[in-house]
mmCIF file of C-alpha atoms and ligand atoms in Angstrom:
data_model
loop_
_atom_site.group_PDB
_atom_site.id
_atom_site.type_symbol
_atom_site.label_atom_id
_atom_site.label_comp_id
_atom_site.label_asym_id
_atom_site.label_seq_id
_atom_site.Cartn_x
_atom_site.Cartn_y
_atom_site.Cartn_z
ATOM 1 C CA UNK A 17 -110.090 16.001 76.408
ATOM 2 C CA UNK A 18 -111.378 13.266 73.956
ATOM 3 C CA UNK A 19 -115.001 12.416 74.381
ATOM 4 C CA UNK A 20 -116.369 9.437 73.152
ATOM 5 C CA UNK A 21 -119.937 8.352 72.697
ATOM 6 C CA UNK A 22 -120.703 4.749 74.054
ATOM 7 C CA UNK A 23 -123.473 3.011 73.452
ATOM 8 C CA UNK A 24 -124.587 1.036 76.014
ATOM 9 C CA UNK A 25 -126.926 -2.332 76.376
ATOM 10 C CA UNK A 26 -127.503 -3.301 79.973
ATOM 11 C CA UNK A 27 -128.874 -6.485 79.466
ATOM 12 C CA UNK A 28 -130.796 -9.004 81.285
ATOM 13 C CA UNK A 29 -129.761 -11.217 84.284
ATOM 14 C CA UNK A 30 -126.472 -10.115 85.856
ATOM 15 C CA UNK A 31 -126.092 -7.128 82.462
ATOM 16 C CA UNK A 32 -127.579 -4.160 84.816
ATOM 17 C CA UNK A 33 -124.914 -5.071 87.782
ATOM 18 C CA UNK A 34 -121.696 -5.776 85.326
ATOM 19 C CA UNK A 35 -122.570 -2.829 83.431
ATOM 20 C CA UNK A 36 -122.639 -0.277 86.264
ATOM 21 C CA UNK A 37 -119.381 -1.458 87.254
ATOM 22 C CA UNK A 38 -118.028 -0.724 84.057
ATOM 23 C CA UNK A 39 -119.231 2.542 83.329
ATOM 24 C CA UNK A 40 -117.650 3.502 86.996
ATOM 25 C CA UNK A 41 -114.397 2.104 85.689
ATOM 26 C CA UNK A 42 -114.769 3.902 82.617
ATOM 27 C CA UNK A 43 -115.350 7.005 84.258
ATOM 28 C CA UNK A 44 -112.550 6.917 86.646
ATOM 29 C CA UNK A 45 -109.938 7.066 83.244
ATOM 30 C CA UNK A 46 -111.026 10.432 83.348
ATOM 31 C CA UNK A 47 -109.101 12.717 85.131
ATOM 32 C CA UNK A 48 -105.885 10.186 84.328
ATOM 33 C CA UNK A 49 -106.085 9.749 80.878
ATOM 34 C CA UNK A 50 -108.018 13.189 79.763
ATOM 35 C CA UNK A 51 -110.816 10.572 78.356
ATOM 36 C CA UNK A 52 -114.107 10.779 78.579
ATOM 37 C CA UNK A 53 -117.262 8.704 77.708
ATOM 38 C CA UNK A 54 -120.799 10.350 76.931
ATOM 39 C CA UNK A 55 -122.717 6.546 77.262
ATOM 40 C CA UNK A 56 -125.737 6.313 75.762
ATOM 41 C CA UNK A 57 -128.519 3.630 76.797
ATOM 42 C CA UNK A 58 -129.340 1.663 73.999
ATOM 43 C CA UNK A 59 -131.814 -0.830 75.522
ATOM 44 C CA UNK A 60 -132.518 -4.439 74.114
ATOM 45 C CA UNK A 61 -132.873 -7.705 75.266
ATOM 46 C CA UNK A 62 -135.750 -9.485 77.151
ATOM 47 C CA UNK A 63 -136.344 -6.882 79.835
ATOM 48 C CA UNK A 64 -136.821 -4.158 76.805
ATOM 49 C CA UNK A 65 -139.173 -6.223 74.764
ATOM 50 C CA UNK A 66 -141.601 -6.932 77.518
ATOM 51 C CA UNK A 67 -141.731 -3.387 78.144
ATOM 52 C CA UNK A 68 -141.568 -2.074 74.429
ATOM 53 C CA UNK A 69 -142.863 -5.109 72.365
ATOM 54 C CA UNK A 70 -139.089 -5.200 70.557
ATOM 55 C CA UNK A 71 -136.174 -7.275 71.574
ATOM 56 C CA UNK A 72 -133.994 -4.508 69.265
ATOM 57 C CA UNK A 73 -135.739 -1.197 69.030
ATOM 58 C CA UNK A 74 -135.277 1.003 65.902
ATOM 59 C CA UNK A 75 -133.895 3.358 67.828
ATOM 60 C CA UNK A 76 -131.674 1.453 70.124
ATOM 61 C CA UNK A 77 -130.185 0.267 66.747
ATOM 62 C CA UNK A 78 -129.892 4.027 65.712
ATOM 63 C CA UNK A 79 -128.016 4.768 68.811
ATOM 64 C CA UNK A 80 -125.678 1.975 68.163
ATOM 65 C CA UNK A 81 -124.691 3.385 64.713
ATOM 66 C CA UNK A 82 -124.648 6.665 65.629
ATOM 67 C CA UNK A 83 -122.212 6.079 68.781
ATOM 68 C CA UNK A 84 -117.900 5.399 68.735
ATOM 69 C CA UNK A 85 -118.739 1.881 69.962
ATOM 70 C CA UNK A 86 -120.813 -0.388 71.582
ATOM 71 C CA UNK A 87 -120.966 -1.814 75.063
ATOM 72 C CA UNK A 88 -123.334 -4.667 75.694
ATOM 73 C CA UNK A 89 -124.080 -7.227 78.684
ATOM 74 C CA UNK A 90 -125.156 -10.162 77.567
ATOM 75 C CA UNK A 91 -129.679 -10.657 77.170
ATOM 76 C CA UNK A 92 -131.739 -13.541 78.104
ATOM 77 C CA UNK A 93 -133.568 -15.439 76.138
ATOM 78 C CA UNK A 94 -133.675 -12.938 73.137
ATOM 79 C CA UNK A 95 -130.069 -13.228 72.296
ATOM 80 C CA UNK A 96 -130.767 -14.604 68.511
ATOM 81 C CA UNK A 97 -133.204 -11.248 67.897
ATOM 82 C CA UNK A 98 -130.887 -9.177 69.631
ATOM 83 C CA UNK A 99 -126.772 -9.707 69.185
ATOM 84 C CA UNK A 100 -126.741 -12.511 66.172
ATOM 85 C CA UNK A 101 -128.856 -9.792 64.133
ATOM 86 C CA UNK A 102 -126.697 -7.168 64.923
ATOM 87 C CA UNK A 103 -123.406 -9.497 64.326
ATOM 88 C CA UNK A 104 -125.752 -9.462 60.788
ATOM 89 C CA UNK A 105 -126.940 -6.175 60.274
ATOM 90 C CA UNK A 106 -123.849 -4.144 61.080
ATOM 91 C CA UNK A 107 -121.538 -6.738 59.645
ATOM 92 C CA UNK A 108 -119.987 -7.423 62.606
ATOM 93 C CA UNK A 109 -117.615 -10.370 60.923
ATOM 94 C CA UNK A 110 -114.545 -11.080 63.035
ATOM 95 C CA UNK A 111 -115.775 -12.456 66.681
ATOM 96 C CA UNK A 112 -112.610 -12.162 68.919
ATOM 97 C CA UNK A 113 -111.547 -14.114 71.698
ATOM 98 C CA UNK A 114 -108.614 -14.141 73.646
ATOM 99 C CA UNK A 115 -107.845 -16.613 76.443
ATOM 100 C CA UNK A 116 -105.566 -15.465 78.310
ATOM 101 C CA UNK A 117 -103.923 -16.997 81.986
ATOM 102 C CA UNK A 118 -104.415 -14.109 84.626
ATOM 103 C CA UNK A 119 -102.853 -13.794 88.163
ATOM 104 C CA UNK A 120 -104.164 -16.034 90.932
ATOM 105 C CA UNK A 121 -106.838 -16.837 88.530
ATOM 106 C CA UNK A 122 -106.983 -21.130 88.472
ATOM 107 C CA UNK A 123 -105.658 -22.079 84.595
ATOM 108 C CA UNK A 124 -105.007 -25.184 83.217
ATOM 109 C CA UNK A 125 -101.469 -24.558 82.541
ATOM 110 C CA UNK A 126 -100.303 -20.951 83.534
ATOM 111 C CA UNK A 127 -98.960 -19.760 80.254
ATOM 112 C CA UNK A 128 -102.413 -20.200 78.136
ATOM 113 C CA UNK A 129 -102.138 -16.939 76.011
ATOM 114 C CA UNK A 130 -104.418 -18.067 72.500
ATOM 115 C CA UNK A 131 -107.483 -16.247 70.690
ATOM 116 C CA UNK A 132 -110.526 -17.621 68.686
ATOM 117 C CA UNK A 133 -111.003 -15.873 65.331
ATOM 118 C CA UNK A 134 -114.577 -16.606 65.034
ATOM 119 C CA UNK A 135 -116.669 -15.856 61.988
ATOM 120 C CA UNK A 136 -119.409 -14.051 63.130
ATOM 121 C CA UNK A 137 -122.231 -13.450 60.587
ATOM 122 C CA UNK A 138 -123.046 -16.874 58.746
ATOM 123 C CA UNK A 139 -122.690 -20.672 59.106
ATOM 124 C CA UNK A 140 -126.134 -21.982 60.919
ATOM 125 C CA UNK A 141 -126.639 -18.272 62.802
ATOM 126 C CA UNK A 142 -128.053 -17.179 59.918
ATOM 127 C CA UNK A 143 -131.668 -18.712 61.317
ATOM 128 C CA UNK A 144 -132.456 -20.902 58.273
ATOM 129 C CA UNK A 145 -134.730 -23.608 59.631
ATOM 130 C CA UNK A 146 -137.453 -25.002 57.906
ATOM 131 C CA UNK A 147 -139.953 -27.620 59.048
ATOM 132 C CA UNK A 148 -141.115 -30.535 56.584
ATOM 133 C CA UNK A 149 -142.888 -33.452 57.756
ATOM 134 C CA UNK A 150 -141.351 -35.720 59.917
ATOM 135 C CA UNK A 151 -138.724 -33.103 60.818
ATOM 136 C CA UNK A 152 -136.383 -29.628 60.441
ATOM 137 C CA UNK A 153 -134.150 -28.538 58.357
ATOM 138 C CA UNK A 154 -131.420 -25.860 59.530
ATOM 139 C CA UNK A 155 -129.600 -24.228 56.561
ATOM 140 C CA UNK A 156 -125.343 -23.486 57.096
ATOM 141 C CA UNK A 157 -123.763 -21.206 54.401
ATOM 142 C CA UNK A 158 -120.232 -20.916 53.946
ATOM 143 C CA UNK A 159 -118.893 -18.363 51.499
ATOM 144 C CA UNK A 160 -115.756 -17.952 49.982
ATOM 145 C CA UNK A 161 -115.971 -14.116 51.008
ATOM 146 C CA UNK A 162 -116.990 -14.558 54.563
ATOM 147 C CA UNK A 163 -113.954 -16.892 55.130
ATOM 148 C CA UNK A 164 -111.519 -14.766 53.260
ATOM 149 C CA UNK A 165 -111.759 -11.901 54.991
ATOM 150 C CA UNK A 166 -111.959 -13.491 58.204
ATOM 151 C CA UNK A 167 -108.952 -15.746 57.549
ATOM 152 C CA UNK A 168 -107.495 -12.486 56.623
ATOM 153 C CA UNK A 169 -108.149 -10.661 60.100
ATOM 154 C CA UNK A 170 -106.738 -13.719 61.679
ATOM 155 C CA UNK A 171 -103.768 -13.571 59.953
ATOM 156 C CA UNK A 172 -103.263 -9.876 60.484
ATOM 157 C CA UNK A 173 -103.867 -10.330 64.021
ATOM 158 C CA UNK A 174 -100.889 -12.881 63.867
ATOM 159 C CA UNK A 175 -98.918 -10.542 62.564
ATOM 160 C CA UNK A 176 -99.443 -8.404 65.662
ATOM 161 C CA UNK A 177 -99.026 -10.727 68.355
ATOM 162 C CA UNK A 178 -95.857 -11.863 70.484
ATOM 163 C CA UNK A 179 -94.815 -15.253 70.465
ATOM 164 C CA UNK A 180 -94.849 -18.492 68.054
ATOM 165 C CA UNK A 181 -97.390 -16.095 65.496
ATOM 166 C CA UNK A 182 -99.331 -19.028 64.337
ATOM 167 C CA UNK A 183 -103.006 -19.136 62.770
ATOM 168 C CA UNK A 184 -104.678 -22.698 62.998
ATOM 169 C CA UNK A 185 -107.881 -22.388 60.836
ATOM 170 C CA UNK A 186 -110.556 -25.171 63.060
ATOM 171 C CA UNK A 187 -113.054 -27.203 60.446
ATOM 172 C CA UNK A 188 -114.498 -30.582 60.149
ATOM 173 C CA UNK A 189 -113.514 -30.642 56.274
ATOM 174 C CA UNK A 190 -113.713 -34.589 56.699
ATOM 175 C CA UNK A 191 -117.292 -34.695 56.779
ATOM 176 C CA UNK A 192 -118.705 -31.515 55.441
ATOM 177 C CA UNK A 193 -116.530 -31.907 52.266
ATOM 178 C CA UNK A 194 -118.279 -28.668 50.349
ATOM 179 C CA UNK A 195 -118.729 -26.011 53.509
ATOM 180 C CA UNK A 196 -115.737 -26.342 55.682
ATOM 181 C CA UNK A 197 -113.859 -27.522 52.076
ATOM 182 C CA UNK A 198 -113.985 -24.021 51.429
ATOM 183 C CA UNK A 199 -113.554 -22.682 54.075
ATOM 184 C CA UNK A 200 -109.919 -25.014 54.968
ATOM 185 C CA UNK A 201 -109.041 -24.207 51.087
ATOM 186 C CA UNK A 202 -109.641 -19.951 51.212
ATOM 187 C CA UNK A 203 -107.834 -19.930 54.725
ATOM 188 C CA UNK A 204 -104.827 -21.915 52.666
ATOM 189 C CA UNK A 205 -105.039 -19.647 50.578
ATOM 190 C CA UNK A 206 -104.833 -16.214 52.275
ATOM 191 C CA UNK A 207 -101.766 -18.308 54.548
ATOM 192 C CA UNK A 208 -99.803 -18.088 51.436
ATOM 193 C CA UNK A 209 -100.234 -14.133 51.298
ATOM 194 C CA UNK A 210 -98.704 -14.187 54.712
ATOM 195 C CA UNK A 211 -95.995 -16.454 54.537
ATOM 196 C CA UNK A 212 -93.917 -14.936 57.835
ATOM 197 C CA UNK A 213 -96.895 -16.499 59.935
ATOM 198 C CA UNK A 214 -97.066 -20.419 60.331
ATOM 199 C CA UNK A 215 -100.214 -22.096 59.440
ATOM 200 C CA UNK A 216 -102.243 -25.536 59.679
ATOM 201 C CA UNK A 217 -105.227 -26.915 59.951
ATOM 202 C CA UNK A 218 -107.172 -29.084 62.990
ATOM 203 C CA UNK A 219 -111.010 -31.021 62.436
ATOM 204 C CA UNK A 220 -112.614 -29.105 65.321
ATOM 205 C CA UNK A 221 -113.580 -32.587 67.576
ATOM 206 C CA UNK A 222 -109.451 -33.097 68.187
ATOM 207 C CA UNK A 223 -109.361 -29.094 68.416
ATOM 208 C CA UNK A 224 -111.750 -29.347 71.303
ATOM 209 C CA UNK A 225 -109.473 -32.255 72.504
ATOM 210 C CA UNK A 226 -106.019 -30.115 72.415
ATOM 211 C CA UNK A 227 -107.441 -27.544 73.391
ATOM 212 C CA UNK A 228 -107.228 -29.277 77.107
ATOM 213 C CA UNK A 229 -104.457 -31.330 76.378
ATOM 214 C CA UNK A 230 -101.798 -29.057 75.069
ATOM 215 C CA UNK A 231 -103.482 -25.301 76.122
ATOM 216 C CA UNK A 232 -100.354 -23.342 75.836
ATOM 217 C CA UNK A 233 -99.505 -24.465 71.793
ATOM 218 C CA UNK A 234 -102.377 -22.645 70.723
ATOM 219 C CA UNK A 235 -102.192 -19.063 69.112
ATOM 220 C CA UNK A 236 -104.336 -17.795 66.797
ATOM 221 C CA UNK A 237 -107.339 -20.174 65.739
ATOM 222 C CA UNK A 238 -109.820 -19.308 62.850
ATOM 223 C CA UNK A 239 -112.981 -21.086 62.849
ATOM 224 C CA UNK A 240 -116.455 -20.648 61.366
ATOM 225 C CA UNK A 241 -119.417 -19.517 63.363
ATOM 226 C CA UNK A 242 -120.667 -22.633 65.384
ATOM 227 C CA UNK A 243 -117.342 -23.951 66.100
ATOM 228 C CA UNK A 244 -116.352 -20.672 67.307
ATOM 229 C CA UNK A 245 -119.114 -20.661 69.792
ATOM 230 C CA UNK A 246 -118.665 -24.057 71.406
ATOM 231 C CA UNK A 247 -114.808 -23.569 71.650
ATOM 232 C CA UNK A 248 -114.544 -19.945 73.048
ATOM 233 C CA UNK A 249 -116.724 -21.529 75.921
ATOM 234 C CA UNK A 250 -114.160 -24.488 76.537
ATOM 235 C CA UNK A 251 -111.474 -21.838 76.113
ATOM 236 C CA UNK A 252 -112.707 -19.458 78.910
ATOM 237 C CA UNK A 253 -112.747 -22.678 81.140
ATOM 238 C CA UNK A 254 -109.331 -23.126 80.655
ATOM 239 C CA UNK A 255 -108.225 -20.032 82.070
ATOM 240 C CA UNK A 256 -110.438 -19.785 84.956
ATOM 241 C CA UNK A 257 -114.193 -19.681 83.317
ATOM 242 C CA UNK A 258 -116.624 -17.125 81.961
ATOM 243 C CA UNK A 259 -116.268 -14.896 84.292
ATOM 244 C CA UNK A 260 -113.057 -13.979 82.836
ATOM 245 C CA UNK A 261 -114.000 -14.397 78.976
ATOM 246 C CA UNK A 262 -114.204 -10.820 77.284
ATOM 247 C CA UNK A 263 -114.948 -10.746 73.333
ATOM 248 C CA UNK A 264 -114.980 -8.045 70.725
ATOM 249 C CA UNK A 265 -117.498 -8.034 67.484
ATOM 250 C CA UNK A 266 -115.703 -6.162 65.006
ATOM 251 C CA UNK A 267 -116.779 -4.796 61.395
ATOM 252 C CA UNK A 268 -115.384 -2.424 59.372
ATOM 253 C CA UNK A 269 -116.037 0.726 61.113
ATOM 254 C CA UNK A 270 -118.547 -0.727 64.235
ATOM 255 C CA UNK A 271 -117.750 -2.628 66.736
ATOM 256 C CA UNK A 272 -119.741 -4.173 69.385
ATOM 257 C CA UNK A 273 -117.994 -5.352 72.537
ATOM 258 C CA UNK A 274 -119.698 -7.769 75.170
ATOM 259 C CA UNK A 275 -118.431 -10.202 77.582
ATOM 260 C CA UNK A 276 -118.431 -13.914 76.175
ATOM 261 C CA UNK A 277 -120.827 -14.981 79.391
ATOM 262 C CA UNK A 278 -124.390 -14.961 79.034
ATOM 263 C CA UNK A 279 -126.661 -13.481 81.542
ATOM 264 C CA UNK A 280 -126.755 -16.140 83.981
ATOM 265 C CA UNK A 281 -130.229 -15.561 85.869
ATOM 266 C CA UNK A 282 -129.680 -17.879 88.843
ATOM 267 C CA UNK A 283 -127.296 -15.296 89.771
ATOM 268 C CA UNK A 284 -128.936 -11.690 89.105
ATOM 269 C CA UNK A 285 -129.456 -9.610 91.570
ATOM 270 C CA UNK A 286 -127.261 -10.938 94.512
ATOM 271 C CA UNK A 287 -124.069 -9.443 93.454
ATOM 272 C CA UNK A 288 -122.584 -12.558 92.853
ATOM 273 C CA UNK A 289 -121.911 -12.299 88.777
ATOM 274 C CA UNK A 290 -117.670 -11.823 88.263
ATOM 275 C CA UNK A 291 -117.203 -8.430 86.303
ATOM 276 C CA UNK A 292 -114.197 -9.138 85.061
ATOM 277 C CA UNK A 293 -115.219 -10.328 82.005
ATOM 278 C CA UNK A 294 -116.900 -7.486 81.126
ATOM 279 C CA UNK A 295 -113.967 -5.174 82.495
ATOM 280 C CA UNK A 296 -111.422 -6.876 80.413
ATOM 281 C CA UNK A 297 -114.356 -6.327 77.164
ATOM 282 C CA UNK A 298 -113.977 -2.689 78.149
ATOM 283 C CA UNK A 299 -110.197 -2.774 77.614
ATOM 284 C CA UNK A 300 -110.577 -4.196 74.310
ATOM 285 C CA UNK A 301 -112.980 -1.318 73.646
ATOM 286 C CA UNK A 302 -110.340 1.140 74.257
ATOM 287 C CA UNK A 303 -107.767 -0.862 71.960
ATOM 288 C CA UNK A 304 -110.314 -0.816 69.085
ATOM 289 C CA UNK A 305 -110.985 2.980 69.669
ATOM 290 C CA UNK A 306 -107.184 3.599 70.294
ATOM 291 C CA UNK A 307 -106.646 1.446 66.667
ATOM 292 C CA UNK A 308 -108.955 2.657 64.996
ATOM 293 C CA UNK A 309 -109.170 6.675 65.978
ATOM 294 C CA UNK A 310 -104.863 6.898 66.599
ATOM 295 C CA UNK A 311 -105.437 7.341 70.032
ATOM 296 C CA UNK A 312 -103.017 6.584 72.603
ATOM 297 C CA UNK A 313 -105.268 7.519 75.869
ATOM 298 C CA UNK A 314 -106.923 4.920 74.670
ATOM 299 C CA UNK A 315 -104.164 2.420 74.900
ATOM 300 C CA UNK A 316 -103.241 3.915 77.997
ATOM 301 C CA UNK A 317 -106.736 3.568 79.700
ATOM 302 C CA UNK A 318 -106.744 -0.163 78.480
ATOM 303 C CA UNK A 319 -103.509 -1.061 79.749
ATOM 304 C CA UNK A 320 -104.631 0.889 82.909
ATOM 305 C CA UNK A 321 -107.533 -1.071 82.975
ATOM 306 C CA UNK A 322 -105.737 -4.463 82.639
ATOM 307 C CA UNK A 323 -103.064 -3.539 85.692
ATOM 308 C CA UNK A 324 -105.658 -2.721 88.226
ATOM 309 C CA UNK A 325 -107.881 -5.814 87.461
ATOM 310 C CA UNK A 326 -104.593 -7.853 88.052
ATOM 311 C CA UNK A 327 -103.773 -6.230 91.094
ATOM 312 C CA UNK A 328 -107.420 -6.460 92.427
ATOM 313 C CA UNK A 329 -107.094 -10.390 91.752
ATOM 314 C CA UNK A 330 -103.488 -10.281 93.333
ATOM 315 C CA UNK A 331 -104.700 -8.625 96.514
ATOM 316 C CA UNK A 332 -106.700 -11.256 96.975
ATOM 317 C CA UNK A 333 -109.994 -10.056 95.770
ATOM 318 C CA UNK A 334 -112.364 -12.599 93.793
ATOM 319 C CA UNK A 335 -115.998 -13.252 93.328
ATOM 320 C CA UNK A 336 -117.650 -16.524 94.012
ATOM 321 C CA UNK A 337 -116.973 -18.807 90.728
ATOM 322 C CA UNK A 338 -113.609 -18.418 91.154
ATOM 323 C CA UNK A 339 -114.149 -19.405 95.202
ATOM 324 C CA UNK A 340 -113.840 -15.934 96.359
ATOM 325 C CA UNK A 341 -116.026 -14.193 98.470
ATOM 326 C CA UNK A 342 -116.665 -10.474 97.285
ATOM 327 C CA UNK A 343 -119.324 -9.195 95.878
ATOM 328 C CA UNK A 344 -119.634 -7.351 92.052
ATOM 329 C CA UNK A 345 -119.930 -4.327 92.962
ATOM 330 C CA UNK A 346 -117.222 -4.709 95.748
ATOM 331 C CA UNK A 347 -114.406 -6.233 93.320
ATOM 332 C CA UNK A 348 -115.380 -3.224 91.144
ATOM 333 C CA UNK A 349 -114.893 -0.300 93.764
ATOM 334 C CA UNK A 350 -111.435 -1.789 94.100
ATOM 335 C CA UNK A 351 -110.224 -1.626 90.709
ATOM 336 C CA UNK A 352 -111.715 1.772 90.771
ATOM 337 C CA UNK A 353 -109.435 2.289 93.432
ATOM 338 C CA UNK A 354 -106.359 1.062 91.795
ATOM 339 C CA UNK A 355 -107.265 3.272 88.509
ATOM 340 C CA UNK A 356 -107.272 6.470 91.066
ATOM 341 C CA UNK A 357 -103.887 5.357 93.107
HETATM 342 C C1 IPM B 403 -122.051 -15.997 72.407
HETATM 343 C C2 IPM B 403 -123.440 -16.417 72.787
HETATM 344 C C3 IPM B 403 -124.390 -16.155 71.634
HETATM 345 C C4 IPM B 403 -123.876 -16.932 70.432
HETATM 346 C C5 IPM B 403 -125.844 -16.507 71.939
HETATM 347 C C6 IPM B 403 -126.316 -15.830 73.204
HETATM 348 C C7 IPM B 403 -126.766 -16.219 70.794
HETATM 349 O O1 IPM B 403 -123.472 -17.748 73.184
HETATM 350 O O2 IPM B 403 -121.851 -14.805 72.142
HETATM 351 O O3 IPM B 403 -121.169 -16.842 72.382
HETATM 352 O O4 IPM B 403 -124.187 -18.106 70.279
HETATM 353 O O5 IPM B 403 -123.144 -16.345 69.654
HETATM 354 MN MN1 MN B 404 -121.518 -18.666 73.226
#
């Protein structure tokens, strides 16, 4: 039996009730897939810095590098102190996000099956502002070895993926002729190190436009960090909403995987928030850690993972936002059930 160590972040809003469903379905690979999962609370957020004075403890930050991976629900309103400094501190530089059509989930077209390459650790996260009279400034950087190495990730990932194998690298190069200039010219030229995989380039205000116009061209997109953002929201709508959006923060040997959602406080506490987002997060969890550790129980529990939230939607099972009527915790015994029979 593999054991993993998991550190967890429970989050503010609807974080406490996705996250317990998660670490049941987690725990049910178990006996199945001879894995198991030692999680570790890591706490952070709003909820943890009203009761400790820090949004990001030392020592929840300790946990996190001393654990396989990371598991976090999204935070309130301390989400810049808590998961952009981590994206920071534990160079977390390739932001992934699929968007993906699922069963008898409402999609724009059915066969939407793209992911956003988002850099994750500069552009205007990096919290430059500075006031001057009359007004702010916000500094963006762009460097030429951020964008390499993320180009290069998207490109890899490419090289991975079924289908058309395409990487469309999203910029407004028009405009911002210096910062996305170099960015557009380094992803041109890592394209020509991977010549098998087709490449071409889209200013990101007719990428948001395509993106609802034509759905199912897309494959691969690499953008910078902003762009990223405000597109991996429009892409989750297109395949049925946040609910559904999982996301992976990946560095070169930590990763940090949340659902793309934030934590939504009209809805805490009434077992209303979708976990399916955050279930699907957990299977890309398990594909890291099967990737990077050689693991196929790993793959096994993700793909196990995947079935049984597709055959919870197919028997009918949904939460509210996508006009459903069962609860979190109810849509999360049954995949729990499907994992077991
Ligand atoms: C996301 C979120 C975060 C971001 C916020 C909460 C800081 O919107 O992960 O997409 O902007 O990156
Ligand atoms: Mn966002």
């Amino acid at each position: 039996m593999t054991t993993y160590t998991i550190a967890t972040i429970e989050g503010d809003g609807i974080g406490p009730e996705i996250s317990s469903v998660s670490l049941r379905v987690l725990d049910a690979l178990r006996s199945r897939f001879d894995l198991k999962f030692e999680f570790r609370p890591a706490p952070a957020g709003d909820g943890c810095k009203t009761r400790t004075g820090e949004a990001l403890p030392p020592s929840s930050l300790s946990t996190i590098k001393d654990s396989d991976a990371c598991l976090k629900a999204p935070v309130g309103d301390t989400a810049a102190e808590t998961i952009v400094k981590l994206r920071q501190m534990l160079n977390l530089y390739a932001n992934i996000r699929p968007s993906k059509s699922l069963p008898h989930v409402p999609s724009l077209r059915p066969d939407i099956d793209f992911v956003i390459v988002r850099e994750n650790t500069e552009c205007l996260y990096r919290g430059m502002e500075f006031e001057f009279e009359g007004g702010v400034v916000a500094l963006r950087t762009i460097t030429r070895k951020a964008s390499e190495r993320i180009a290069k990730y998207a490109f890899e990932l490419a090289e991975q993926r079924n289908g058309p194998r395409k990487v469309l690298a999203v910029h407004k190069s028009n405009v911002l002729r210096k910062s996305d200039g170099l960015f557009s010219q380094v992803c041109r030229e890592v394209s020509l190190n991977h010549t098998t995989i087709g490449f071409s380039e889209m200013l990101v205000d007719a990428a948001a436009m395509n993106l609802i116009r034509m759905p199912e061209t897309f494959d691969v997109i690499v953008t910078t960090n902003m762009y990223g953002d405000i597109l991996s929201d429009e892409a989750a709508q297109l395949v049925g909403g946040l609910g559904v959006a999982p996301s992976a923060n990946i560095g070169e040997s930590s990763a940090i995987f949340e659902p793309v959602h934030g934590a939504a406080p009209d809805i805490a506490g009434k077992g209303l928030a979708n976990p399916v987002a955050m279930l699907l997060t957990c299977a890309m969890m398990l594909e890291w850690l099967s990737k990077t550790r050689g693991d196929a129980a790993c793959a096994g529990g993700a793909s196990a993972i995947r079935s049984a939230v597709n055959l919870t939607l197919e028997g009918g099972l949904k939460t509210q936002d996508l006009g459903g009527a069962s609860s979190t915790s109810e849509f999360g015994a049954a995949v729990v059930r499907h994992l077991q029979g």
